[in-house]
Coordinates of C-alpha atoms and ligand atoms in Angstrom, one line a residue:
M1 CA 79.5 51.2 -72.3
C2 CA 80.5 51.9 -68.8
G3 CA 79.2 50.8 -65.4
I4 CA 77.8 53.4 -63.0
V5 CA 76.9 53.2 -59.3
G6 CA 75.6 55.8 -56.9
Y7 CA 74.8 55.4 -53.2
V8 CA 73.4 57.3 -50.3
G9 CA 72.7 55.7 -46.9
T10 CA 75.0 54.5 -44.2
D11 CA 78.8 54.8 -43.9
Q12 CA 79.5 51.9 -46.2
S13 CA 79.8 53.6 -49.6
V14 CA 83.1 52.0 -50.5
E15 CA 81.8 48.4 -50.1
V16 CA 78.5 49.2 -51.9
L17 CA 80.2 50.9 -54.8
L18 CA 82.9 48.3 -55.3
G19 CA 80.3 45.5 -55.0
G20 CA 78.1 47.2 -57.6
L21 CA 81.1 47.9 -59.9
R22 CA 82.0 44.2 -59.7
R23 CA 78.6 43.2 -61.0
L24 CA 78.8 45.9 -63.7
E25 CA 82.4 45.3 -64.8
Y26 CA 81.2 43.4 -67.8
R27 CA 79.9 46.7 -69.2
G28 CA 83.5 48.0 -69.5
Y29 CA 86.7 47.2 -67.7
D30 CA 89.7 49.3 -68.8
S31 CA 89.7 51.6 -65.7
A32 CA 87.6 52.2 -62.5
G33 CA 87.2 54.8 -59.8
I34 CA 85.1 55.9 -56.8
A35 CA 84.4 59.2 -55.0
V36 CA 83.1 59.2 -51.4
I37 CA 82.1 62.0 -48.9
D38 CA 83.3 61.0 -45.5
P39 CA 81.6 61.9 -42.1
L40 CA 84.0 64.9 -41.8
G41 CA 82.7 66.3 -45.1
R42 CA 85.8 65.5 -47.0
L43 CA 85.6 64.3 -50.6
G44 CA 87.9 61.5 -51.4
T45 CA 88.5 60.0 -54.8
R46 CA 90.5 57.0 -56.1
K47 CA 90.8 55.9 -59.7
R48 CA 93.1 53.4 -61.5
A49 CA 93.6 52.1 -65.0
G50 CA 93.1 48.4 -65.5
K51 CA 90.4 46.1 -64.3
L52 CA 88.5 46.7 -61.1
Q53 CA 90.8 44.5 -59.1
V54 CA 93.6 47.0 -59.6
L55 CA 91.5 49.6 -57.8
I56 CA 90.4 47.2 -55.1
D57 CA 94.0 46.3 -54.4
D58 CA 95.0 49.9 -54.3
L59 CA 92.2 50.7 -51.8
E60 CA 93.2 47.8 -49.6
A61 CA 96.8 49.0 -49.5
N62 CA 95.8 52.6 -49.1
P63 CA 92.2 52.9 -47.8
L64 CA 89.9 55.7 -48.7
A65 CA 87.8 57.2 -45.8
N66 CA 84.4 55.6 -45.9
G67 CA 81.2 57.5 -45.9
A68 CA 77.5 57.6 -46.6
T69 CA 77.6 59.2 -50.0
G70 CA 79.4 57.9 -53.0
I71 CA 79.6 57.3 -56.8
G72 CA 81.6 54.7 -58.7
H73 CA 82.5 54.0 -62.3
T74 CA 84.0 51.2 -64.4
R75 CA 85.0 52.5 -67.9
W76 CA 85.2 51.4 -71.5
A77 CA 87.3 54.2 -73.1
T78 CA 85.8 56.4 -75.7
H79 CA 87.6 59.8 -75.4
G80 CA 91.1 59.3 -74.1
G81 CA 93.0 56.1 -73.5
P82 CA 92.5 53.8 -70.5
N83 CA 94.9 55.5 -68.0
D84 CA 94.6 56.9 -64.4
E85 CA 94.0 60.4 -65.6
N86 CA 91.2 59.6 -67.9
A87 CA 89.5 57.2 -65.4
H88 CA 86.4 58.5 -63.6
P89 CA 85.4 60.3 -61.4
H90 CA 86.3 63.7 -62.7
L91 CA 86.3 66.8 -60.5
G92 CA 84.8 70.3 -60.7
D93 CA 84.4 73.3 -58.4
E94 CA 88.1 73.1 -57.5
G95 CA 87.9 69.5 -56.3
R96 CA 84.7 69.9 -54.3
L97 CA 82.5 68.2 -56.9
A98 CA 82.9 64.7 -58.4
L99 CA 81.2 63.4 -61.6
I100 CA 81.0 60.1 -63.5
H101 CA 79.7 59.6 -67.0
N102 CA 78.6 56.9 -69.3
G103 CA 78.1 57.8 -73.0
I104 CA 79.5 60.4 -75.4
I105 CA 79.1 64.1 -75.3
E106 CA 79.2 65.0 -79.0
N107 CA 79.6 68.7 -78.5
F108 CA 82.3 68.6 -75.8
A109 CA 84.9 70.2 -78.0
E110 CA 82.8 73.4 -78.4
L111 CA 82.0 73.4 -74.7
K112 CA 85.6 72.9 -73.8
A113 CA 86.7 75.9 -76.1
E114 CA 84.0 78.1 -74.6
L115 CA 85.1 77.1 -71.1
L116 CA 88.6 78.1 -71.8
L117 CA 87.5 81.3 -73.3
R118 CA 85.5 82.2 -70.2
H119 CA 88.0 80.7 -67.7
P120 CA 91.5 80.8 -69.3
A121 CA 93.1 79.5 -66.2
T122 CA 91.1 76.2 -66.3
V123 CA 93.4 73.2 -66.0
F124 CA 92.3 70.0 -67.7
T125 CA 93.8 66.8 -66.1
S126 CA 92.4 64.4 -68.7
E127 CA 91.5 64.1 -72.4
T128 CA 87.9 63.2 -71.7
D129 CA 84.5 64.8 -72.5
S130 CA 83.4 63.9 -69.0
E131 CA 85.9 66.2 -67.4
V132 CA 84.4 69.1 -69.4
A133 CA 81.0 68.2 -67.9
A134 CA 82.4 68.1 -64.4
L135 CA 83.9 71.5 -64.7
L136 CA 80.8 73.0 -66.2
V137 CA 78.6 71.6 -63.4
G138 CA 81.1 72.9 -60.8
L139 CA 80.8 76.4 -62.3
E140 CA 77.0 76.3 -62.3
Y141 CA 77.0 75.0 -58.7
Q142 CA 79.1 78.0 -57.6
K143 CA 76.3 80.3 -58.8
T144 CA 73.4 78.6 -57.0
H145 CA 74.7 75.9 -54.6
D146 CA 71.8 73.8 -55.9
L147 CA 73.4 70.6 -57.2
S148 CA 70.3 69.4 -59.1
L149 CA 69.8 72.8 -60.8
A150 CA 73.5 72.9 -61.7
L151 CA 73.3 69.5 -63.4
R152 CA 70.0 70.3 -65.1
T153 CA 71.5 73.5 -66.5
V154 CA 74.5 71.8 -67.9
V155 CA 72.7 68.7 -69.4
G156 CA 70.4 71.0 -71.2
R157 CA 73.5 72.1 -73.3
L158 CA 74.8 68.7 -74.0
N159 CA 74.4 66.8 -77.3
G160 CA 74.8 63.0 -77.6
A161 CA 74.2 60.2 -75.1
F162 CA 75.0 60.4 -71.5
T163 CA 74.3 59.3 -68.0
L164 CA 75.9 61.6 -65.4
L165 CA 76.1 61.2 -61.6
V166 CA 77.4 64.0 -59.4
L167 CA 78.0 64.7 -55.8
H168 CA 79.4 67.7 -53.9
K169 CA 81.3 67.8 -50.6
D170 CA 79.0 70.5 -49.3
Q171 CA 75.9 68.2 -50.0
P172 CA 76.6 65.0 -48.1
G173 CA 73.7 62.5 -48.4
V174 CA 72.8 63.7 -51.9
V175 CA 73.6 62.2 -55.3
V176 CA 72.1 63.6 -58.5
G177 CA 71.8 61.8 -61.8
A178 CA 70.7 62.7 -65.3
R179 CA 70.2 60.5 -68.4
R180 CA 69.7 60.8 -72.1
N181 CA 69.9 57.8 -74.4
S182 CA 72.0 56.0 -71.8
P183 CA 70.9 53.7 -69.0
L184 CA 70.1 54.6 -65.4
V185 CA 67.8 52.9 -62.9
I186 CA 67.0 53.6 -59.2
G187 CA 67.3 51.0 -56.4
L188 CA 65.0 51.7 -53.5
G189 CA 66.2 50.8 -50.1
D190 CA 65.2 51.3 -46.5
G191 CA 67.2 54.4 -45.3
E192 CA 69.4 54.1 -48.4
N193 CA 68.9 54.5 -52.1
F194 CA 71.0 53.5 -55.1
L195 CA 71.6 54.5 -58.8
G196 CA 73.0 52.1 -61.4
S197 CA 73.5 51.5 -65.1
D198 CA 71.4 48.4 -64.6
V199 CA 69.8 46.6 -61.6
A200 CA 73.0 44.5 -61.2
A201 CA 74.5 47.6 -59.5
F202 CA 72.3 47.2 -56.4
I203 CA 70.7 43.7 -56.7
E204 CA 72.4 42.4 -53.6
H205 CA 70.8 45.2 -51.5
T206 CA 67.3 45.6 -52.9
H207 CA 64.9 44.1 -55.5
R208 CA 62.8 47.3 -55.6
A209 CA 63.7 49.4 -58.6
M210 CA 62.4 52.5 -60.5
E211 CA 62.8 53.5 -64.1
I212 CA 64.2 56.9 -65.1
G213 CA 62.9 58.1 -68.5
Q214 CA 64.6 60.0 -71.3
D215 CA 65.8 63.5 -70.4
Q216 CA 65.1 63.1 -66.7
V217 CA 67.0 64.0 -63.5
V218 CA 66.9 62.1 -60.3
T219 CA 68.0 63.3 -56.8
I220 CA 68.5 60.6 -54.2
T221 CA 69.0 61.0 -50.4
P222 CA 68.8 58.2 -47.8
D223 CA 65.0 58.8 -47.4
S224 CA 63.9 60.4 -50.7
V225 CA 63.9 60.0 -54.5
T226 CA 62.9 62.9 -56.6
V227 CA 62.6 62.6 -60.4
T228 CA 62.1 65.7 -62.7
D229 CA 62.5 66.6 -66.3
F230 CA 65.5 68.7 -67.4
A231 CA 63.3 71.8 -66.6
G232 CA 62.8 70.7 -63.0
R233 CA 59.2 69.6 -63.4
P234 CA 58.2 66.5 -61.5
V235 CA 57.5 63.5 -63.7
E236 CA 55.6 60.2 -63.3
T237 CA 57.8 57.2 -62.3
R238 CA 57.2 53.5 -62.3
E239 CA 58.4 51.1 -59.6
F240 CA 59.1 47.5 -60.5
Q241 CA 60.3 44.4 -58.7
V242 CA 63.5 42.8 -60.0
E243 CA 62.8 39.1 -60.6
W244 CA 66.3 37.6 -60.4
D245 CA 68.5 37.6 -57.4
A246 CA 72.1 38.4 -56.7
S247 CA 73.3 34.8 -56.9
A248 CA 71.9 34.6 -60.4
S249 CA 74.6 37.1 -61.5
E250 CA 77.4 35.3 -59.6
K251 CA 79.5 32.6 -61.2
G252 CA 78.2 30.0 -58.8
G253 CA 81.3 27.9 -58.9
W254 CA 81.6 27.9 -62.7
S255 CA 85.0 28.6 -64.3
S256 CA 83.5 31.6 -66.1
F257 CA 80.2 33.4 -66.6
M258 CA 80.2 32.1 -70.1
A259 CA 80.4 28.5 -69.0
K260 CA 77.6 29.1 -66.5
E261 CA 75.5 30.8 -69.1
I262 CA 75.9 28.1 -71.7
S263 CA 74.9 25.6 -69.1
E264 CA 71.8 27.7 -68.5
E265 CA 70.7 27.6 -72.2
P266 CA 68.0 25.0 -71.6
V267 CA 66.5 26.8 -68.6
A268 CA 66.7 30.2 -70.5
V269 CA 64.4 28.8 -73.2
A270 CA 62.2 27.0 -70.7
N271 CA 61.8 30.2 -68.6
T272 CA 61.1 32.2 -71.7
L273 CA 58.3 29.8 -72.6
I274 CA 56.7 29.6 -69.2
G275 CA 53.1 30.8 -69.2
R276 CA 53.2 31.5 -72.9
I277 CA 52.0 28.1 -74.3
V278 CA 48.5 27.5 -73.0
D279 CA 46.3 24.6 -74.3
G280 CA 48.3 24.3 -77.5
A281 CA 48.1 28.0 -78.2
V282 CA 50.3 31.0 -77.8
H283 CA 49.7 33.3 -74.8
L284 CA 51.4 36.7 -75.4
P285 CA 49.2 39.4 -73.9
E286 CA 52.2 41.8 -74.1
L287 CA 51.4 42.1 -77.8
D288 CA 48.0 43.7 -77.0
T289 CA 49.6 47.0 -76.3
L290 CA 50.4 47.2 -80.0
G291 CA 46.7 48.0 -80.5
A292 CA 43.7 46.0 -81.7
G293 CA 43.9 44.7 -85.2
V294 CA 47.6 45.8 -85.7
L295 CA 49.0 42.3 -86.1
E296 CA 46.2 41.4 -88.6
G297 CA 46.9 44.6 -90.5
L298 CA 50.6 44.3 -90.9
D299 CA 52.0 44.2 -94.4
R300 CA 55.7 44.0 -93.5
I301 CA 58.0 43.2 -90.5
V302 CA 61.5 44.5 -90.1
L303 CA 63.7 42.7 -87.6
I304 CA 66.6 44.7 -86.3
G305 CA 69.6 44.0 -84.0
C306 CA 73.3 43.9 -83.8
G307 CA 75.8 41.0 -83.6
T308 CA 74.3 37.9 -82.1
A309 CA 70.9 39.6 -81.8
A310 CA 70.9 40.1 -85.6
Y311 CA 71.4 36.3 -86.1
S312 CA 68.4 35.5 -83.9
A313 CA 66.6 38.0 -86.1
M314 CA 67.6 36.0 -89.2
L315 CA 66.1 32.9 -87.8
G316 CA 63.0 34.9 -87.0
K317 CA 62.7 35.8 -90.7
Y318 CA 62.5 32.1 -91.7
A319 CA 59.9 31.4 -89.0
I320 CA 57.7 34.4 -89.6
E321 CA 57.6 34.1 -93.4
K322 CA 57.0 30.3 -93.2
W323 CA 54.3 30.4 -90.5
A324 CA 52.7 33.9 -90.7
K325 CA 53.3 34.6 -94.5
I326 CA 54.4 38.2 -93.9
P327 CA 57.4 39.6 -95.8
V328 CA 60.2 40.1 -93.4
D329 CA 63.5 42.0 -93.7
V330 CA 66.4 41.7 -91.3
E331 CA 68.6 44.7 -90.9
L332 CA 71.6 45.6 -88.8
S333 CA 70.4 48.4 -86.5
H334 CA 73.2 50.7 -87.5
E335 CA 72.4 50.2 -91.2
F336 CA 68.7 50.7 -90.8
R337 CA 69.3 53.9 -88.9
Y338 CA 71.0 55.6 -91.8
R339 CA 69.0 54.2 -94.7
D340 CA 65.7 55.5 -96.1
P341 CA 63.6 52.5 -95.3
V342 CA 60.1 52.3 -96.7
V343 CA 57.9 51.9 -93.6
S344 CA 54.3 52.8 -92.7
E345 CA 51.9 52.3 -89.8
R346 CA 51.4 48.8 -91.3
T347 CA 55.1 48.0 -90.7
L348 CA 56.2 46.5 -87.4
V349 CA 59.8 47.0 -86.5
V350 CA 60.9 44.3 -84.0
S351 CA 64.1 45.1 -82.2
I352 CA 66.1 42.3 -80.6
S353 CA 68.5 43.2 -77.8
Q354 CA 69.8 41.3 -74.7
S355 CA 70.8 44.4 -72.9
G356 CA 68.1 46.8 -74.1
E357 CA 70.8 49.5 -74.2
T358 CA 72.6 49.0 -77.5
M359 CA 72.8 52.5 -78.8
D360 CA 72.7 51.4 -82.5
T361 CA 69.4 49.5 -81.9
L362 CA 67.9 52.2 -79.6
M363 CA 68.5 54.9 -82.2
A364 CA 67.1 52.6 -84.9
V365 CA 63.9 52.1 -82.8
K366 CA 63.5 55.8 -82.4
Y367 CA 64.0 56.3 -86.1
A368 CA 61.4 53.7 -86.9
R369 CA 58.9 55.4 -84.7
E370 CA 59.6 58.8 -86.4
L371 CA 58.9 57.1 -89.7
G372 CA 55.5 55.9 -88.4
A373 CA 56.2 52.2 -87.8
R374 CA 55.0 50.4 -84.8
T375 CA 57.7 48.9 -82.6
L376 CA 58.1 45.8 -80.6
S377 CA 61.1 45.0 -78.3
I378 CA 62.4 41.5 -77.6
C379 CA 64.6 42.1 -74.7
N380 CA 66.3 40.4 -71.7
T381 CA 66.8 43.3 -69.3
Q382 CA 63.9 44.7 -67.3
G383 CA 63.8 48.4 -67.0
S384 CA 66.2 49.0 -69.9
T385 CA 65.8 51.8 -72.4
I386 CA 64.8 50.0 -75.6
P387 CA 61.6 48.5 -74.2
R388 CA 60.7 51.9 -72.8
E389 CA 61.0 53.4 -76.3
S390 CA 58.9 50.7 -77.9
D391 CA 55.1 50.3 -78.3
A392 CA 55.3 46.8 -76.8
V393 CA 57.9 44.4 -75.3
V394 CA 58.2 40.7 -75.0
Y395 CA 60.9 39.9 -72.4
T396 CA 63.0 36.9 -72.7
H397 CA 63.7 35.3 -69.3
A398 CA 67.2 34.1 -69.7
G399 CA 68.3 35.8 -66.4
P400 CA 71.3 38.1 -66.2
E401 CA 73.8 37.5 -68.9
V402 CA 77.2 38.7 -67.7
A403 CA 79.7 37.3 -70.1
V404 CA 80.3 39.6 -73.0
A405 CA 79.7 36.8 -75.5
S406 CA 76.0 36.3 -75.7
T407 CA 74.9 32.6 -75.5
K408 CA 71.8 31.8 -73.4
A409 CA 70.2 35.1 -74.5
F410 CA 70.5 34.0 -78.1
V411 CA 68.5 30.8 -77.7
A412 CA 66.0 32.7 -75.5
Q413 CA 65.6 35.3 -78.2
V414 CA 64.9 32.7 -80.9
A415 CA 62.3 31.0 -78.6
A416 CA 60.6 34.4 -78.1
I417 CA 60.6 35.3 -81.7
Y418 CA 59.2 31.9 -82.6
L419 CA 56.4 32.4 -80.1
F420 CA 55.7 35.8 -81.7
A421 CA 55.7 34.2 -85.2
L422 CA 53.2 31.6 -84.1
R423 CA 51.0 34.2 -82.5
V424 CA 51.0 36.3 -85.7
A425 CA 50.1 33.1 -87.6
E426 CA 47.3 32.4 -85.2
V427 CA 45.7 35.9 -85.5
R428 CA 46.1 35.9 -89.3
G429 CA 44.9 32.3 -89.7
T430 CA 47.8 31.2 -91.8
L431 CA 48.3 28.1 -89.7
A432 CA 45.6 25.7 -88.4
A433 CA 45.3 25.4 -84.6
S434 CA 46.6 21.9 -84.8
E435 CA 49.7 23.0 -86.7
I436 CA 50.3 25.7 -84.1
A437 CA 49.9 23.2 -81.3
S438 CA 52.3 20.8 -83.0
L439 CA 54.9 23.5 -83.5
L440 CA 54.5 24.7 -79.9
G441 CA 55.1 21.1 -78.9
E442 CA 58.4 21.1 -80.8
L443 CA 59.3 24.4 -79.2
G444 CA 58.5 23.0 -75.8
A445 CA 60.8 20.1 -76.4
V446 CA 63.8 22.3 -77.1
P447 CA 65.0 22.7 -73.4
D448 CA 65.4 18.9 -73.0
Q449 CA 67.1 18.7 -76.4
L450 CA 69.5 21.5 -75.4
A451 CA 70.3 19.5 -72.2
W452 CA 71.1 16.5 -74.4
V453 CA 73.6 18.5 -76.5
L454 CA 75.3 19.9 -73.4
E455 CA 76.2 16.4 -72.4
Q456 CA 78.8 16.5 -75.3
Q457 CA 80.7 19.3 -73.6
D458 CA 83.7 17.1 -72.8
S459 CA 84.3 15.8 -76.3
I460 CA 84.0 19.4 -77.7
K461 CA 86.5 20.6 -75.0
Q462 CA 88.9 17.9 -76.2
L463 CA 88.4 19.0 -79.8
A464 CA 89.2 22.6 -78.8
G465 CA 92.3 21.5 -77.0
W466 CA 93.7 20.0 -80.2
M467 CA 93.0 23.3 -82.1
T468 CA 94.7 25.9 -80.0
D469 CA 97.2 26.7 -82.8
T470 CA 94.3 27.3 -85.3
R471 CA 94.7 30.5 -87.2
S472 CA 91.4 30.6 -89.1
V473 CA 88.1 28.7 -89.1
I474 CA 85.3 28.7 -91.6
F475 CA 81.7 28.0 -90.7
L476 CA 79.1 26.8 -93.3
G477 CA 75.3 26.6 -93.0
R478 CA 72.4 26.6 -95.4
H479 CA 68.9 28.1 -94.9
A480 CA 68.3 28.3 -91.1
G481 CA 71.8 26.9 -90.6
Y482 CA 73.3 30.0 -92.2
P483 CA 72.7 32.4 -89.2
I484 CA 74.2 29.7 -87.0
A485 CA 77.3 29.7 -89.1
L486 CA 77.5 33.5 -88.6
E487 CA 77.0 33.1 -84.9
G488 CA 79.6 30.4 -84.5
A489 CA 82.1 32.6 -86.4
L490 CA 81.3 35.6 -84.2
K491 CA 81.8 33.7 -81.0
L492 CA 85.2 32.4 -82.1
K493 CA 86.3 35.9 -83.0
E494 CA 85.0 37.4 -79.8
V495 CA 86.5 35.1 -77.2
A496 CA 89.3 33.2 -78.9
Y497 CA 90.5 36.1 -81.2
I498 CA 90.7 33.7 -84.2
H499 CA 89.8 35.0 -87.6
S500 CA 86.6 33.2 -88.5
E501 CA 84.0 33.6 -91.2
G502 CA 80.5 32.3 -91.7
F503 CA 79.2 31.6 -95.2
A504 CA 76.0 30.4 -96.7
A505 CA 77.1 27.0 -97.9
G506 CA 75.6 27.7 -101.4
E507 CA 77.9 30.7 -101.6
L508 CA 81.1 28.5 -101.4
K509 CA 81.5 28.0 -105.2
H510 CA 81.0 31.7 -105.8
G511 CA 84.4 32.6 -104.2
P512 CA 85.0 31.5 -100.7
I513 CA 86.1 28.0 -101.8
A514 CA 89.3 29.6 -102.8
L515 CA 90.1 29.8 -99.1
I516 CA 90.1 26.1 -98.8
E517 CA 93.6 24.6 -98.4
P518 CA 94.8 21.3 -96.8
G519 CA 94.0 21.3 -93.1
Q520 CA 91.6 24.3 -93.1
P521 CA 89.1 23.6 -90.3
V522 CA 85.5 24.0 -91.6
F523 CA 82.5 23.6 -89.3
V524 CA 79.4 22.6 -91.3
I525 CA 75.9 22.8 -89.8
V526 CA 74.2 19.9 -91.6
P527 CA 70.4 20.1 -92.1
S528 CA 68.3 17.1 -91.1
P529 CA 68.1 14.4 -93.8
R530 CA 64.4 14.9 -93.5
A531 CA 64.6 18.6 -94.5
K532 CA 62.7 19.7 -97.7
D533 CA 64.3 20.5 -101.1
S534 CA 67.1 18.0 -100.5
L535 CA 68.9 20.7 -98.4
H536 CA 70.8 17.8 -96.7
K537 CA 72.0 16.4 -99.9
K538 CA 73.2 19.8 -101.1
V539 CA 75.2 20.4 -97.9
V540 CA 76.7 16.9 -98.1
S541 CA 77.9 17.7 -101.6
N542 CA 79.4 21.0 -100.3
I543 CA 81.3 18.9 -97.7
Q544 CA 82.6 16.6 -100.5
E545 CA 83.8 19.6 -102.5
I546 CA 85.9 21.0 -99.6
R547 CA 87.0 17.6 -98.4
A548 CA 88.4 17.0 -101.9
R549 CA 90.5 20.1 -101.4
G550 CA 91.9 19.0 -98.0
A551 CA 89.6 20.8 -95.6
R552 CA 89.2 19.4 -92.1
I553 CA 85.5 18.9 -91.7
L554 CA 83.8 19.3 -88.3
A555 CA 80.1 18.4 -88.9
I556 CA 77.2 19.2 -86.6
A557 CA 74.7 16.6 -87.7
E558 CA 71.5 14.9 -86.5
E559 CA 71.7 11.7 -84.6
G560 CA 71.7 8.8 -87.1
D561 CA 72.8 10.9 -90.1
V562 CA 75.3 8.5 -91.7
A563 CA 75.7 10.5 -94.9
V564 CA 78.4 12.7 -93.4
L565 CA 80.5 9.9 -92.0
P566 CA 82.7 9.2 -95.0
Y567 CA 83.7 12.9 -95.2
A568 CA 83.8 14.3 -91.7
D569 CA 86.9 14.3 -89.5
T570 CA 84.6 15.0 -86.5
V571 CA 80.9 14.6 -86.1
I572 CA 79.1 16.4 -83.3
R573 CA 75.6 15.0 -82.8
I574 CA 72.4 16.8 -82.1
P575 CA 68.9 15.3 -81.5
L576 CA 66.4 15.0 -84.3
A577 CA 64.6 18.3 -84.9
S578 CA 62.8 19.9 -87.7
T579 CA 64.4 22.5 -89.9
L580 CA 63.6 25.6 -87.9
F581 CA 64.3 24.1 -84.5
E582 CA 67.6 22.4 -85.4
P583 CA 69.5 25.7 -85.4
L584 CA 68.7 26.2 -81.7
L585 CA 70.5 22.9 -81.0
A586 CA 73.3 23.3 -83.5
V587 CA 74.5 26.6 -82.0
V588 CA 75.3 25.1 -78.6
P589 CA 78.4 23.1 -79.7
L590 CA 79.7 26.3 -81.3
H591 CA 79.2 28.2 -78.1
I592 CA 81.1 25.5 -76.2
F593 CA 83.8 25.2 -78.8
A594 CA 84.6 29.0 -78.8
M595 CA 84.7 29.1 -75.0
E596 CA 86.8 26.0 -74.6
L597 CA 89.3 27.1 -77.3
A598 CA 89.6 30.5 -75.6
S599 CA 90.1 28.9 -72.3
A600 CA 92.7 26.5 -73.7
K601 CA 94.5 29.6 -75.0
G602 CA 94.4 31.1 -71.5
L603 CA 92.2 34.0 -72.5
D604 CA 89.6 35.7 -70.4
V605 CA 86.4 34.4 -71.9
D606 CA 84.1 36.7 -69.9
Q607 CA 85.9 40.0 -70.7
P608 CA 87.5 39.7 -74.1
R609 CA 89.9 42.4 -75.1
N610 CA 88.4 45.6 -76.8
L611 CA 84.8 44.5 -76.1
A612 CA 82.1 45.4 -73.6
K613 CA 78.8 43.7 -72.8
S614 CA 76.6 46.6 -73.8
V615 CA 77.6 48.9 -76.7
T616 CA 75.9 52.1 -75.4
V617 CA 77.7 54.3 -77.9
E618 CA 77.0 54.6 -81.6
Ligands
LIG701 C1 77.5 38.9 -78.9 O1 78.2 37.8 -78.4 C2 78.2 40.2 -78.8 N1 78.4 40.4 -77.4 C3 77.5 41.3 -79.5 O2 77.5 41.0 -80.9 C4 76.0 41.6 -79.0 O3 75.2 40.5 -79.5 C5 75.5 42.9 -79.7 O4 76.4 43.9 -79.2 C6 74.1 43.2 -79.3 O5 73.9 43.3 -78.0 P1 72.4 43.4 -77.4 O6 71.8 42.1 -77.6 O7 72.6 43.7 -75.9 O8 71.7 44.5 -78.1

């Protein structure tokens, strides 16, 4: 969960590295550092605990000699606390080599012991696994003076997940990188080349990018890019054009990335739908790579994800079972990964991931393939690892999501999985063309409805301002409202650090109602009065039960729903929508509320404590 940048080109490494790290800081921000080879062949490094700004201020006060070769790193601590010594880069070959690392080297303790045995005078300056790798690469380099060979030799001995970048003072103009189960992409420039954890690292310099596959090594110089496997054999690479631009990942005048990204929820859904609804039918040619007849032959679908992505998966379950009549299970990736799930070639495992780098989900996808299942990725990040490990990918087009708390990606994920559900219904004939057209019409109306909900931002901000001393919040939802209750609770935990819990409303009487005491704030996602099986009436009676015990009711209810008025302290309105589309609208007030309450508490909504945007360690 760290941010990594590499650069070779002109004497501007410091600016390029810091600019890239700024765009990657959401991946981890407890320390940062850079290493640069200057025109005199000297290797300079600077690293500081704290956010990137601490390093930038230090460099302004005490500049590092600039140069044409550099690497940079922003860290989310795994081995060793967030302090100057444990920050990257780490050095090898008596300070002539610098290395940065994202991931976890699971066998670093054995390697460290072996190193000390072979070189008892070795001095470790940190507690990190990364420093062991730097020292090992330095020792290998001393044998051959071939930086790529030295790195390939060492990575062949590492277990776990890693992206490593190295440079050596005797090799100006060269940066070598290697990856296994951790992200790395190449930025292709003119007389300069880049490496990064994701395309945000170099998006302000180039839109041309190239993927690096599993267990591959890349060597960049200003005029060349060479990719091999760990044995040094050349491998096929694929170049792609990055669709979004640098400004898309800038705040653009918003108070936070989270505020900007909530405001983009309508366009995130609209862009995800573009080109995929044609003449009242679904157009998803990406699914063809699953193979002819696969969708028709499915007997089970498993939706996997973590956190917010798991909640969009829960909504997918309702949609696929209702429209496509296929049994669906939703599993947390890290649970699926260690179970003995019953899957076959007629099972489709659909992973949902904004970053495409969540290690728990990546390993679950690999496991599913080992078990013989087919795999589909629903992902928001081009060129990321999970789509590459899947049989097919349907990208959401929410644009870069920088805030740690996922918002626009969530609604885009739901839109994408609804398209998928309708496509499966189409090929299996479980819905008539007219029914599909009608449902696609409802899906197509969601962006405008989201814009309508966003207009209530001010009243929700006022509500949040009144609740800064809140110690706990409960969220209730029933049926498709239940995943929204879970999502609302997660957001409040993540950004406002308030203990929050989401419950299925029907579960209340089976225990959680004991939590209700006078003044306890309870958000209730109220189904449409037109929902089947009197869902609405049941939720209103849940509201009465907790109201009677003194709860403070904050109801999210459809326009015109008067049944909640006698019992709710606050009613937040959403437009009329049918049962499976209403959750897409009900989630927005909860995103806004969490952000506004965190802001009112003076917290950093974009980079909450202890978290990182992409959890690339298991
Ligand atoms: C959501 O706000 C959190 N940041 C987190 O739960 C996130 O959804 C989860 O880590 C999955 O990330 P992914 O979508 O990038 O796989």
